[in-house]
Structures are given as structure tokens and as C-alpha cells.
Short mmCIF file of C-alpha atoms in Angstrom, two decimals:
data_model
loop_
_atom_site.label_atom_id
_atom_site.label_comp_id
_atom_site.label_asym_id
_atom_site.label_seq_id
_atom_site.Cartn_x
_atom_site.Cartn_y
_atom_site.Cartn_z
CA UNK W 175 -5.56 31.75 19.31
CA UNK W 176 -7.84 32.35 16.39
CA UNK W 177 -11.75 31.61 16.23
CA UNK W 178 -13.50 29.48 14.08
CA UNK W 179 -14.56 32.55 12.12
CA UNK W 180 -10.94 33.30 11.34
CA UNK W 181 -10.38 29.88 9.85
CA UNK W 182 -13.34 30.23 7.71
CA UNK W 183 -11.81 33.27 6.56
CA UNK W 184 -8.70 31.23 5.57
CA UNK W 185 -10.42 29.68 2.97
CA UNK W 186 -10.71 32.73 0.91
CA UNK W 187 -7.10 33.73 0.88
CA UNK W 188 -4.65 32.80 -2.14
CA UNK W 189 -2.08 30.37 -1.47
CA UNK W 190 0.42 33.09 -1.69
CA UNK W 191 -1.44 34.74 1.02
CA UNK W 192 -1.65 31.54 3.47
CA UNK W 193 2.18 31.23 2.93
CA UNK W 194 2.78 34.65 3.88
CA UNK W 195 1.18 34.21 7.37
CA UNK W 196 3.41 33.23 10.68
CA UNK W 197 2.77 29.66 11.81
CA UNK W 198 2.01 29.17 15.07
CA UNK W 199 2.73 25.31 15.07
CA UNK W 200 6.15 25.93 15.30
CA UNK W 201 8.56 28.20 17.16
CA UNK W 202 11.24 28.17 14.42
CA UNK W 203 9.82 28.86 10.77
CA UNK W 204 12.55 27.06 9.27
CA UNK W 205 11.81 23.79 10.94
CA UNK W 206 7.92 24.22 10.05
CA UNK W 207 9.15 24.96 6.46
CA UNK W 208 11.54 21.58 6.63
CA UNK W 209 8.50 19.52 8.45
CA UNK W 210 6.41 20.74 5.41
CA UNK W 211 8.73 19.52 2.92
CA UNK W 212 9.05 16.37 4.62
CA UNK W 213 5.65 15.59 4.85
CA UNK W 214 4.96 16.53 1.29
CA UNK W 215 8.00 14.73 -0.62
CA UNK W 216 7.36 11.67 -2.72
CA UNK W 217 8.70 8.49 -1.30
CA UNK W 218 9.13 5.24 -3.02
CA UNK W 219 6.72 2.64 -2.43
CA UNK W 220 7.87 -0.03 0.34
CA UNK W 221 9.08 -3.29 -1.22
CA UNK W 222 7.33 -6.58 -0.61
CA UNK W 223 10.34 -7.14 2.15
CA UNK W 224 9.09 -4.32 3.84
CA UNK W 225 5.76 -5.06 4.26
CA UNK W 226 3.93 -7.04 7.16
CA UNK W 227 3.86 -10.75 6.58
CA UNK W 228 -0.16 -10.85 6.27
CA UNK W 229 -0.14 -8.12 3.64
CA UNK W 230 2.73 -10.09 1.79
CA UNK W 231 0.74 -13.16 1.62
CA UNK W 232 -2.63 -11.75 1.05
CA UNK W 233 -1.18 -10.00 -1.92
CA UNK W 234 1.00 -12.40 -3.59
CA UNK W 235 0.55 -16.00 -1.90
CA UNK W 236 -3.50 -16.08 -1.20
CA UNK W 237 -4.91 -15.40 -4.75
CA UNK W 238 -3.26 -18.37 -6.29
CA UNK W 239 -2.91 -20.66 -3.13
CA UNK W 240 -7.01 -20.33 -2.62
CA UNK W 241 -8.12 -21.29 -6.06
CA UNK W 242 -5.32 -24.21 -5.93
CA UNK W 243 -6.69 -25.45 -2.61
CA UNK W 244 -10.21 -25.42 -4.08
CA UNK W 245 -9.16 -27.64 -6.76
CA UNK W 246 -7.29 -30.03 -4.75
CA UNK W 247 -10.55 -30.25 -2.85
CA UNK W 248 -12.93 -30.97 -5.83
CA UNK W 249 -10.17 -33.28 -7.84
CA UNK W 250 -9.12 -35.37 -4.13
CA UNK W 251 -5.76 -36.72 -6.17
CA UNK W 252 -4.00 -39.57 -4.67
CA UNK W 253 -0.85 -37.29 -3.88
CA UNK W 254 -2.48 -33.60 -3.27
CA UNK W 255 0.97 -31.76 -2.32
CA UNK W 256 2.37 -32.90 -5.55
CA UNK W 257 -0.97 -32.02 -7.27
CA UNK W 258 -1.20 -28.80 -5.59
CA UNK W 259 2.65 -28.25 -6.52
CA UNK W 260 2.03 -28.90 -10.02
CA UNK W 261 -1.13 -26.59 -10.12
CA UNK W 262 0.79 -23.45 -8.39
CA UNK W 263 3.60 -23.82 -11.01
CA UNK W 264 0.99 -24.08 -14.10
CA UNK W 265 -1.33 -21.20 -12.60
CA UNK W 266 2.19 -18.84 -11.55
CA UNK W 267 0.75 -15.47 -12.49
CA UNK W 268 4.78 -14.19 -11.49
CA UNK W 269 5.86 -16.70 -14.38
CA UNK W 270 3.57 -14.83 -16.90
CA UNK W 271 5.13 -11.43 -16.13
CA UNK W 272 8.71 -13.02 -16.36
CA UNK W 273 7.89 -14.25 -19.71
CA UNK W 274 7.05 -10.83 -21.20
CA UNK W 275 10.09 -9.54 -19.50
#
């Protein structure tokens, strides 16, 4: 087992020297190298289908819906659902992105 002063001295080693040291985390060095590669590899960001429902709603729905609900509350139209539907279609940020594509 290493003491704190041993670990402090590691900060002065070059990356090549640190790589040359034996790891005590894995009995099999190949397994340790594979785990390190897996931990540092780039992964694609999750699609919106893979994120939790709350994150999906907070990211894509709430930023458009809350201003629409506030506008409905201020306007108080006779048919609030239809008015809100029109508002959301008119103020859809995804529509602008589709037009630019």
C-alpha cells in the first residue's frame, strides 16, 4: 500500500513514467488497459429517445409551452386550446431550423 507522500511524488512524474508503473487496481494488466481505453473513448450523445421523459420535456417542450400558456392567460380567448395550438405552431423553434436545412 502506498502512503500519501508516495502519491504526492507521482505528480512530479512524466506521463510516460506513470504509464510504466504497475497498477494495483487490476490483477491482469490487459484488463486494466482495456478498462482505461473504454473510460476515455468518445461516445455519441444520447438521442432524445434515450433521455428521461422529464429531461425531454424540459429541453424541447417547456421552453415553447410556458410562454404559450402565459399568453393564453393574458389573452383569455374563447377557444384557448385552439388559440394555444396556433400560438405553438407560429412560435415553433423547430420550424425555423427545418426551413434553414
